[in-house]
PDB file of C-alpha atoms in Angstrom:
ATOM      1  CA  UNK A   1      -2.108  -5.786 -17.852  1.00  0.00           C
ATOM      2  CA  UNK A   2       0.452  -3.237 -19.207  1.00  0.00           C
ATOM      3  CA  UNK A   3       4.177  -3.494 -19.842  1.00  0.00           C
ATOM      4  CA  UNK A   4       4.695  -1.611 -16.606  1.00  0.00           C
ATOM      5  CA  UNK A   5       2.545  -3.745 -14.286  1.00  0.00           C
ATOM      6  CA  UNK A   6       1.667  -7.439 -14.359  1.00  0.00           C
ATOM      7  CA  UNK A   7      -1.790  -8.227 -12.993  1.00  0.00           C
ATOM      8  CA  UNK A   8      -3.150 -11.637 -11.921  1.00  0.00           C
ATOM      9  CA  UNK A   9      -5.357 -13.298  -9.328  1.00  0.00           C
ATOM     10  CA  UNK A  10      -4.171 -16.155  -7.092  1.00  0.00           C
ATOM     11  CA  UNK A  11      -6.253 -17.829  -4.384  1.00  0.00           C
ATOM     12  CA  UNK A  12      -8.490 -14.813  -3.889  1.00  0.00           C
ATOM     13  CA  UNK A  13      -5.581 -12.389  -3.923  1.00  0.00           C
ATOM     14  CA  UNK A  14      -5.196  -9.691  -6.591  1.00  0.00           C
ATOM     15  CA  UNK A  15      -1.525  -9.366  -7.387  1.00  0.00           C
ATOM     16  CA  UNK A  16      -0.058  -6.200  -8.874  1.00  0.00           C
ATOM     17  CA  UNK A  17       3.576  -6.730  -9.845  1.00  0.00           C
ATOM     18  CA  UNK A  18       5.780  -3.848 -10.943  1.00  0.00           C
ATOM     19  CA  UNK A  19       7.376  -5.244 -14.095  1.00  0.00           C
ATOM     20  CA  UNK A  20      10.220  -2.912 -15.123  1.00  0.00           C
ATOM     21  CA  UNK A  21      13.182  -4.363 -13.204  1.00  0.00           C
ATOM     22  CA  UNK A  22      15.548  -3.006 -15.810  1.00  0.00           C
ATOM     23  CA  UNK A  23      14.447   0.503 -14.758  1.00  0.00           C
ATOM     24  CA  UNK A  24      14.225  -0.304 -11.039  1.00  0.00           C
ATOM     25  CA  UNK A  25      10.432  -0.523 -11.417  1.00  0.00           C
ATOM     26  CA  UNK A  26      10.165   3.304 -11.689  1.00  0.00           C
ATOM     27  CA  UNK A  27       6.632   4.633 -11.803  1.00  0.00           C
ATOM     28  CA  UNK A  28       5.222   6.119 -14.994  1.00  0.00           C
ATOM     29  CA  UNK A  29       1.737   7.376 -15.838  1.00  0.00           C
ATOM     30  CA  UNK A  30       1.169   3.979 -17.499  1.00  0.00           C
ATOM     31  CA  UNK A  31       2.103   2.174 -14.273  1.00  0.00           C
ATOM     32  CA  UNK A  32      -0.258   4.256 -12.159  1.00  0.00           C
ATOM     33  CA  UNK A  33      -3.019   3.799 -14.755  1.00  0.00           C
ATOM     34  CA  UNK A  34      -2.538   0.024 -14.671  1.00  0.00           C
ATOM     35  CA  UNK A  35      -2.565  -0.126 -10.850  1.00  0.00           C
ATOM     36  CA  UNK A  36      -5.662   2.016 -10.685  1.00  0.00           C
ATOM     37  CA  UNK A  37      -7.569   0.029 -13.340  1.00  0.00           C
ATOM     38  CA  UNK A  38      -6.708  -3.282 -11.730  1.00  0.00           C
ATOM     39  CA  UNK A  39      -7.784  -2.069  -8.305  1.00  0.00           C
ATOM     40  CA  UNK A  40     -11.124  -0.946  -9.674  1.00  0.00           C
ATOM     41  CA  UNK A  41     -11.588  -4.397 -11.229  1.00  0.00           C
ATOM     42  CA  UNK A  42     -10.628  -6.214  -7.999  1.00  0.00           C
ATOM     43  CA  UNK A  43     -13.194  -4.172  -6.043  1.00  0.00           C
ATOM     44  CA  UNK A  44     -16.126  -5.210  -8.238  1.00  0.00           C
ATOM     45  CA  UNK A  45     -18.657  -7.665  -6.751  1.00  0.00           C
ATOM     46  CA  UNK A  46     -17.992 -11.113  -8.077  1.00  0.00           C
ATOM     47  CA  UNK A  47     -14.322 -10.476  -8.663  1.00  0.00           C
ATOM     48  CA  UNK A  48     -13.325 -13.202  -6.142  1.00  0.00           C
ATOM     49  CA  UNK A  49     -10.574 -10.862  -4.791  1.00  0.00           C
ATOM     50  CA  UNK A  50     -10.442 -10.354  -1.073  1.00  0.00           C
ATOM     51  CA  UNK A  51      -7.030  -8.729  -0.672  1.00  0.00           C
ATOM     52  CA  UNK A  52      -4.454  -7.040  -2.891  1.00  0.00           C
ATOM     53  CA  UNK A  53      -0.676  -7.595  -2.947  1.00  0.00           C
ATOM     54  CA  UNK A  54       1.706  -5.095  -4.522  1.00  0.00           C
ATOM     55  CA  UNK A  55       5.112  -6.640  -5.281  1.00  0.00           C
ATOM     56  CA  UNK A  56       7.909  -6.083  -7.773  1.00  0.00           C
ATOM     57  CA  UNK A  57      10.107  -8.074 -10.121  1.00  0.00           C
ATOM     58  CA  UNK A  58      13.878  -8.041  -9.801  1.00  0.00           C
ATOM     59  CA  UNK A  59      16.212  -6.883  -7.052  1.00  0.00           C
ATOM     60  CA  UNK A  60      14.416  -3.706  -6.064  1.00  0.00           C
ATOM     61  CA  UNK A  61      10.818  -2.742  -5.208  1.00  0.00           C
ATOM     62  CA  UNK A  62      10.851   0.753  -6.693  1.00  0.00           C
ATOM     63  CA  UNK A  63      13.281   3.638  -6.754  1.00  0.00           C
ATOM     64  CA  UNK A  64      10.825   6.395  -7.670  1.00  0.00           C
ATOM     65  CA  UNK A  65       9.270   8.143 -10.626  1.00  0.00           C
ATOM     66  CA  UNK A  66      10.284   7.540 -14.199  1.00  0.00           C
ATOM     67  CA  UNK A  67      12.616  10.564 -14.488  1.00  0.00           C
ATOM     68  CA  UNK A  68      12.893  10.163 -18.260  1.00  0.00           C
ATOM     69  CA  UNK A  69       9.131  10.729 -18.413  1.00  0.00           C
ATOM     70  CA  UNK A  70       9.454  13.675 -16.011  1.00  0.00           C
ATOM     71  CA  UNK A  71      12.182  15.317 -18.166  1.00  0.00           C
ATOM     72  CA  UNK A  72       9.882  14.993 -21.196  1.00  0.00           C
ATOM     73  CA  UNK A  73       7.045  16.762 -19.376  1.00  0.00           C
ATOM     74  CA  UNK A  74       8.981  19.658 -17.809  1.00  0.00           C
ATOM     75  CA  UNK A  75       8.187  22.031 -20.633  1.00  0.00           C
ATOM     76  CA  UNK A  76       4.486  21.925 -19.833  1.00  0.00           C
ATOM     77  CA  UNK A  77       3.254  22.610 -16.276  1.00  0.00           C
ATOM     78  CA  UNK A  78      -0.203  21.161 -17.044  1.00  0.00           C
ATOM     79  CA  UNK A  79       1.359  17.883 -18.176  1.00  0.00           C
ATOM     80  CA  UNK A  80       3.501  17.738 -15.072  1.00  0.00           C
ATOM     81  CA  UNK A  81       0.425  18.342 -12.951  1.00  0.00           C
ATOM     82  CA  UNK A  82      -1.260  15.464 -14.719  1.00  0.00           C
ATOM     83  CA  UNK A  83       1.646  13.231 -14.041  1.00  0.00           C
ATOM     84  CA  UNK A  84       1.508  14.000 -10.300  1.00  0.00           C
ATOM     85  CA  UNK A  85      -2.292  13.725 -10.260  1.00  0.00           C
ATOM     86  CA  UNK A  86      -2.098  10.211 -11.691  1.00  0.00           C
ATOM     87  CA  UNK A  87      -0.250   9.007  -8.608  1.00  0.00           C
ATOM     88  CA  UNK A  88      -2.402  10.913  -6.141  1.00  0.00           C
ATOM     89  CA  UNK A  89      -5.622   9.423  -7.603  1.00  0.00           C
ATOM     90  CA  UNK A  90      -4.374   5.902  -7.251  1.00  0.00           C
ATOM     91  CA  UNK A  91      -2.930   6.330  -3.709  1.00  0.00           C
ATOM     92  CA  UNK A  92      -6.173   7.910  -2.497  1.00  0.00           C
ATOM     93  CA  UNK A  93      -8.088   5.018  -4.131  1.00  0.00           C
ATOM     94  CA  UNK A  94      -5.820   2.508  -2.317  1.00  0.00           C
ATOM     95  CA  UNK A  95      -6.587   4.130   1.018  1.00  0.00           C
ATOM     96  CA  UNK A  96     -10.318   4.311   0.296  1.00  0.00           C
ATOM     97  CA  UNK A  97     -10.480   0.741  -1.106  1.00  0.00           C
ATOM     98  CA  UNK A  98     -12.564  -1.747   0.917  1.00  0.00           C
ATOM     99  CA  UNK A  99      -9.817  -4.311   0.272  1.00  0.00           C
ATOM    100  CA  UNK A 100      -6.751  -4.791   2.446  1.00  0.00           C
ATOM    101  CA  UNK A 101      -3.731  -3.693   0.419  1.00  0.00           C
ATOM    102  CA  UNK A 102      -0.334  -5.146   1.181  1.00  0.00           C
ATOM    103  CA  UNK A 103       3.079  -4.196  -0.167  1.00  0.00           C
ATOM    104  CA  UNK A 104       6.067  -6.566  -0.240  1.00  0.00           C
ATOM    105  CA  UNK A 105       9.314  -4.648  -0.574  1.00  0.00           C
ATOM    106  CA  UNK A 106      12.753  -5.969  -1.421  1.00  0.00           C
ATOM    107  CA  UNK A 107      15.951  -4.059  -2.259  1.00  0.00           C
ATOM    108  CA  UNK A 108      15.494  -0.365  -2.585  1.00  0.00           C
ATOM    109  CA  UNK A 109      12.221   1.423  -1.814  1.00  0.00           C
ATOM    110  CA  UNK A 110      12.909   5.108  -2.444  1.00  0.00           C
ATOM    111  CA  UNK A 111      11.152   8.377  -3.275  1.00  0.00           C
ATOM    112  CA  UNK A 112       8.104   7.572  -5.397  1.00  0.00           C
ATOM    113  CA  UNK A 113       8.508   3.903  -4.443  1.00  0.00           C
ATOM    114  CA  UNK A 114       8.325   4.941  -0.784  1.00  0.00           C
ATOM    115  CA  UNK A 115       5.224   6.966  -1.601  1.00  0.00           C
ATOM    116  CA  UNK A 116       3.556   3.947  -3.250  1.00  0.00           C
ATOM    117  CA  UNK A 117       4.397   1.837  -0.189  1.00  0.00           C
ATOM    118  CA  UNK A 118       2.975   4.486   2.135  1.00  0.00           C
ATOM    119  CA  UNK A 119      -0.443   4.011   0.454  1.00  0.00           C
ATOM    120  CA  UNK A 120      -0.599   0.350   1.525  1.00  0.00           C
ATOM    121  CA  UNK A 121      -2.303  -0.898   4.704  1.00  0.00           C
ATOM    122  CA  UNK A 122       0.310  -3.531   5.632  1.00  0.00           C
ATOM    123  CA  UNK A 123       3.931  -3.729   4.495  1.00  0.00           C
ATOM    124  CA  UNK A 124       6.363  -6.647   4.571  1.00  0.00           C
ATOM    125  CA  UNK A 125      10.040  -5.983   4.019  1.00  0.00           C
ATOM    126  CA  UNK A 126      12.804  -8.342   3.147  1.00  0.00           C
ATOM    127  CA  UNK A 127      15.757  -8.230   5.464  1.00  0.00           C
ATOM    128  CA  UNK A 128      18.316  -6.154   3.602  1.00  0.00           C
ATOM    129  CA  UNK A 129      15.693  -3.827   2.107  1.00  0.00           C
ATOM    130  CA  UNK A 130      16.374  -0.104   2.386  1.00  0.00           C
ATOM    131  CA  UNK A 131      13.967   2.818   2.532  1.00  0.00           C
ATOM    132  CA  UNK A 132      14.416   6.522   1.956  1.00  0.00           C
ATOM    133  CA  UNK A 133      12.851   9.703   0.652  1.00  0.00           C
ATOM    134  CA  UNK A 134      15.766  10.522  -1.638  1.00  0.00           C
ATOM    135  CA  UNK A 135      14.158  13.591  -3.258  1.00  0.00           C
ATOM    136  CA  UNK A 136      16.556  16.114  -1.639  1.00  0.00           C
ATOM    137  CA  UNK A 137      19.589  14.442  -3.228  1.00  0.00           C
ATOM    138  CA  UNK A 138      18.464  15.620  -6.643  1.00  0.00           C
ATOM    139  CA  UNK A 139      16.762  18.905  -5.819  1.00  0.00           C
ATOM    140  CA  UNK A 140      13.302  17.371  -5.911  1.00  0.00           C
ATOM    141  CA  UNK A 141      10.371  17.343  -3.518  1.00  0.00           C
ATOM    142  CA  UNK A 142       7.823  14.656  -2.840  1.00  0.00           C
ATOM    143  CA  UNK A 143       4.955  14.865  -5.256  1.00  0.00           C
ATOM    144  CA  UNK A 144       2.848  11.751  -4.523  1.00  0.00           C
ATOM    145  CA  UNK A 145       1.937  12.413  -0.925  1.00  0.00           C
ATOM    146  CA  UNK A 146       5.185  11.618   0.803  1.00  0.00           C
ATOM    147  CA  UNK A 147       5.372  14.977   2.594  1.00  0.00           C
ATOM    148  CA  UNK A 148       2.041  14.171   4.252  1.00  0.00           C
ATOM    149  CA  UNK A 149       1.827  10.404   4.758  1.00  0.00           C
ATOM    150  CA  UNK A 150       5.354   9.896   6.014  1.00  0.00           C
ATOM    151  CA  UNK A 151       5.012  12.462   8.836  1.00  0.00           C
ATOM    152  CA  UNK A 152       1.749  10.914   9.937  1.00  0.00           C
ATOM    153  CA  UNK A 153       3.278   7.458   9.991  1.00  0.00           C
ATOM    154  CA  UNK A 154       6.687   7.936  11.624  1.00  0.00           C
ATOM    155  CA  UNK A 155       6.342  11.407  13.233  1.00  0.00           C
ATOM    156  CA  UNK A 156       7.647  14.837  12.248  1.00  0.00           C
ATOM    157  CA  UNK A 157      11.251  14.558  13.389  1.00  0.00           C
ATOM    158  CA  UNK A 158      11.945  11.162  11.784  1.00  0.00           C
ATOM    159  CA  UNK A 159      10.260  12.265   8.549  1.00  0.00           C
ATOM    160  CA  UNK A 160      12.313  15.516   8.477  1.00  0.00           C
ATOM    161  CA  UNK A 161      15.440  13.427   9.001  1.00  0.00           C
ATOM    162  CA  UNK A 162      14.644  11.367   5.923  1.00  0.00           C
ATOM    163  CA  UNK A 163      13.466  14.374   3.862  1.00  0.00           C
ATOM    164  CA  UNK A 164      16.555  16.556   4.520  1.00  0.00           C
ATOM    165  CA  UNK A 165      19.318  13.940   4.638  1.00  0.00           C
ATOM    166  CA  UNK A 166      18.041  11.751   1.789  1.00  0.00           C
ATOM    167  CA  UNK A 167      19.624   8.879   3.695  1.00  0.00           C
ATOM    168  CA  UNK A 168      18.440   5.281   3.568  1.00  0.00           C
ATOM    169  CA  UNK A 169      17.358   3.263   6.594  1.00  0.00           C
ATOM    170  CA  UNK A 170      17.393  -0.561   6.813  1.00  0.00           C
ATOM    171  CA  UNK A 171      14.411  -2.770   7.207  1.00  0.00           C
ATOM    172  CA  UNK A 172      14.880  -3.327  10.928  1.00  0.00           C
ATOM    173  CA  UNK A 173      15.004   0.451  11.512  1.00  0.00           C
ATOM    174  CA  UNK A 174      11.937   0.894   9.270  1.00  0.00           C
ATOM    175  CA  UNK A 175      10.075  -1.704  11.405  1.00  0.00           C
ATOM    176  CA  UNK A 176      11.186   0.010  14.647  1.00  0.00           C
ATOM    177  CA  UNK A 177       9.830   3.331  13.320  1.00  0.00           C
ATOM    178  CA  UNK A 178       6.535   1.784  12.248  1.00  0.00           C
ATOM    179  CA  UNK A 179       7.221   2.246   8.586  1.00  0.00           C
ATOM    180  CA  UNK A 180       6.891  -1.481   7.847  1.00  0.00           C
ATOM    181  CA  UNK A 181       4.823  -4.132   9.585  1.00  0.00           C
ATOM    182  CA  UNK A 182       7.256  -7.069   9.587  1.00  0.00           C
ATOM    183  CA  UNK A 183      10.729  -7.983   8.330  1.00  0.00           C
ATOM    184  CA  UNK A 184      11.172 -11.450   6.771  1.00  0.00           C
ATOM    185  CA  UNK A 185      14.009 -13.293   5.086  1.00  0.00           C
ATOM    186  CA  UNK A 186      14.411 -12.304   1.425  1.00  0.00           C
ATOM    187  CA  UNK A 187      13.724 -15.740   0.012  1.00  0.00           C
ATOM    188  CA  UNK A 188      10.446 -15.937   1.980  1.00  0.00           C
ATOM    189  CA  UNK A 189       9.146 -12.419   1.257  1.00  0.00           C
ATOM    190  CA  UNK A 190       6.648 -13.040  -1.501  1.00  0.00           C
ATOM    191  CA  UNK A 191       5.401 -16.365  -0.182  1.00  0.00           C
ATOM    192  CA  UNK A 192       4.914 -14.864   3.294  1.00  0.00           C
ATOM    193  CA  UNK A 193       3.046 -11.789   1.900  1.00  0.00           C
ATOM    194  CA  UNK A 194       0.863 -13.949  -0.313  1.00  0.00           C
ATOM    195  CA  UNK A 195       0.021 -16.285   2.571  1.00  0.00           C
ATOM    196  CA  UNK A 196      -0.946 -13.281   4.725  1.00  0.00           C
ATOM    197  CA  UNK A 197      -3.165 -12.000   1.903  1.00  0.00           C
ATOM    198  CA  UNK A 198      -4.723 -15.394   1.295  1.00  0.00           C
ATOM    199  CA  UNK A 199      -5.689 -15.553   4.965  1.00  0.00           C
ATOM    200  CA  UNK A 200      -7.125 -12.019   4.878  1.00  0.00           C
ATOM    201  CA  UNK A 201      -9.123 -12.875   1.765  1.00  0.00           C
ATOM    202  CA  UNK A 202     -10.917 -15.635   3.740  1.00  0.00           C
ATOM    203  CA  UNK A 203     -12.160 -13.089   6.341  1.00  0.00           C
ATOM    204  CA  UNK A 204     -15.422 -11.257   6.202  1.00  0.00           C
ATOM    205  CA  UNK A 205     -15.031  -8.769   3.346  1.00  0.00           C
ATOM    206  CA  UNK A 206     -17.594  -6.401   4.904  1.00  0.00           C
ATOM    207  CA  UNK A 207     -15.906  -6.652   8.309  1.00  0.00           C
ATOM    208  CA  UNK A 208     -12.457  -5.866   6.949  1.00  0.00           C
ATOM    209  CA  UNK A 209     -13.763  -3.025   4.837  1.00  0.00           C
ATOM    210  CA  UNK A 210     -15.423  -1.438   7.871  1.00  0.00           C
ATOM    211  CA  UNK A 211     -12.344  -1.838  10.091  1.00  0.00           C
ATOM    212  CA  UNK A 212     -10.206  -0.161   7.417  1.00  0.00           C
ATOM    213  CA  UNK A 213     -12.670   2.653   7.044  1.00  0.00           C
ATOM    214  CA  UNK A 214     -12.812   3.245  10.801  1.00  0.00           C
ATOM    215  CA  UNK A 215      -9.016   3.166  11.165  1.00  0.00           C
ATOM    216  CA  UNK A 216      -8.286   5.489   8.245  1.00  0.00           C
ATOM    217  CA  UNK A 217     -11.194   7.887   8.752  1.00  0.00           C
ATOM    218  CA  UNK A 218     -10.523   8.010  12.459  1.00  0.00           C
ATOM    219  CA  UNK A 219      -6.987   9.258  11.909  1.00  0.00           C
ATOM    220  CA  UNK A 220      -8.391  12.573  10.799  1.00  0.00           C
ATOM    221  CA  UNK A 221     -10.949  12.908  13.612  1.00  0.00           C
ATOM    222  CA  UNK A 222     -10.705  13.876  17.263  1.00  0.00           C
ATOM    223  CA  UNK A 223     -10.804  10.784  19.458  1.00  0.00           C
ATOM    224  CA  UNK A 224     -14.332  11.434  20.698  1.00  0.00           C
ATOM    225  CA  UNK A 225     -15.628  11.719  17.116  1.00  0.00           C
ATOM    226  CA  UNK A 226     -13.773   8.601  16.075  1.00  0.00           C
ATOM    227  CA  UNK A 227     -15.232   6.646  18.946  1.00  0.00           C
ATOM    228  CA  UNK A 228     -18.724   7.914  18.120  1.00  0.00           C
ATOM    229  CA  UNK A 229     -18.230   6.816  14.527  1.00  0.00           C
ATOM    230  CA  UNK A 230     -17.170   3.334  15.650  1.00  0.00           C
ATOM    231  CA  UNK A 231     -20.106   3.075  18.032  1.00  0.00           C
ATOM    232  CA  UNK A 232     -22.576   3.978  15.269  1.00  0.00           C
ATOM    233  CA  UNK A 233     -21.138   1.785  12.524  1.00  0.00           C
ATOM    234  CA  UNK A 234     -20.300  -1.204  14.712  1.00  0.00           C
ATOM    235  CA  UNK A 235     -23.934  -1.481  15.867  1.00  0.00           C
ATOM    236  CA  UNK A 236     -25.105  -1.606  12.239  1.00  0.00           C
ATOM    237  CA  UNK A 237     -22.348  -4.106  11.363  1.00  0.00           C
ATOM    238  CA  UNK A 238     -23.648  -6.547  14.002  1.00  0.00           C
ATOM    239  CA  UNK A 239     -26.679  -7.094  11.764  1.00  0.00           C
ATOM    240  CA  UNK A 240     -24.502  -8.264   8.818  1.00  0.00           C
ATOM    241  CA  UNK A 241     -24.942 -11.772   7.417  1.00  0.00           C
ATOM    242  CA  UNK A 242     -21.219 -12.431   7.955  1.00  0.00           C
ATOM    243  CA  UNK A 243     -21.768 -11.865  11.715  1.00  0.00           C
ATOM    244  CA  UNK A 244     -24.518 -14.486  11.699  1.00  0.00           C
ATOM    245  CA  UNK A 245     -22.174 -16.911  10.026  1.00  0.00           C
ATOM    246  CA  UNK A 246     -19.293 -16.047  12.354  1.00  0.00           C
ATOM    247  CA  UNK A 247     -21.429 -16.565  15.462  1.00  0.00           C
ATOM    248  CA  UNK A 248     -22.805 -19.845  14.094  1.00  0.00           C
ATOM    249  CA  UNK A 249     -19.234 -21.002  13.370  1.00  0.00           C
ATOM    250  CA  UNK A 250     -18.134 -20.094  16.834  1.00  0.00           C
ATOM    251  CA  UNK A 251     -20.966 -22.042  18.416  1.00  0.00           C
ATOM    252  CA  UNK A 252     -20.300 -25.037  16.182  1.00  0.00           C
ATOM    253  CA  UNK A 253     -16.515 -24.832  16.670  1.00  0.00           C
ATOM    254  CA  UNK A 254     -15.927 -24.721  12.917  1.00  0.00           C
ATOM    255  CA  UNK A 255     -14.253 -22.365  10.455  1.00  0.00           C
ATOM    256  CA  UNK A 256     -16.607 -19.629   9.199  1.00  0.00           C
ATOM    257  CA  UNK A 257     -17.595 -19.648   5.539  1.00  0.00           C
ATOM    258  CA  UNK A 258     -18.095 -16.061   4.721  1.00  0.00           C
ATOM    259  CA  UNK A 259     -19.826 -15.049   1.466  1.00  0.00           C
ATOM    260  CA  UNK A 260     -16.809 -13.179   0.119  1.00  0.00           C
ATOM    261  CA  UNK A 261     -16.710 -11.095  -3.004  1.00  0.00           C
TER     262      UNK A 261
END
C-alpha cells in the first residue's frame, strides 16, 4: 500500500483504490508503481485473487496526471519520459494480466483517468459520471495510451470529437458508445462492481485468462488468424482440469468448484 493507492483483498477480489480524493485521485509515479506492484502480487499462484477491481475514494474517479509532478519534471526530458513510461508499463500489464480487471467510475473520469479506465476489461459507471479526454483544453496530448486505445474502442470520429473538443460525455452516452459496460445508480456502484468481480473470481481462472488472451490478442490479428488461434488454443484448453470439473458439475447439476488461484 502507498499513500496514493489503498490495496486489499475481499472475497477473492483484489481491490485497488485510488486514495487521493483531495487531489481528484490524480496519477503520480507512486500511484502507478503501487498499482503495478499490487497487480504483480495478485497474479501470483496462491494469492487467492481471481479478479481485480479498480475504484476510487471521494466524489471523482480520476481527473488525470498529477500536474504538480509534471511541472517538476519538465526541465528534464528523461524524467518526463520515465513518468510516461510508468503508466504505459502498468496499462500494458493490465491488458496482459490473466485476471479480469474491472474499473468502477464515479464523478469525473478525465484525461489520465480516462487512460487508466481504458486499460480495464470491464467498466461500470455511476449514473452522473462524466468522461472526457480533456488534454486539448490545456495544450496537452495523451501520454498514457489514450490516442491509441480510445480510437480502437469507440472509433476514429468519436475519439477525434473527444480529443479536439475536450468536452465531457455523460455515462449513458459513454455506454452507448461502448466506452463503459454498464451504468448503475451511484449508491450501488461499488457494491455492484464488487459483486460482479466476486462472481468472476469463482470462475475457472485458466478459462477466463484464455478468453481474455484470445479477445485482446485477436484485436490485432486478421479475422482468419484470430480464428486459427482460437481453434488451436481452445482444443488444448479442453484438456484442462477445470473443464473436467465443469463437465462433472454439469452432469451432476451442481455448482462447479474450480481450483482457483
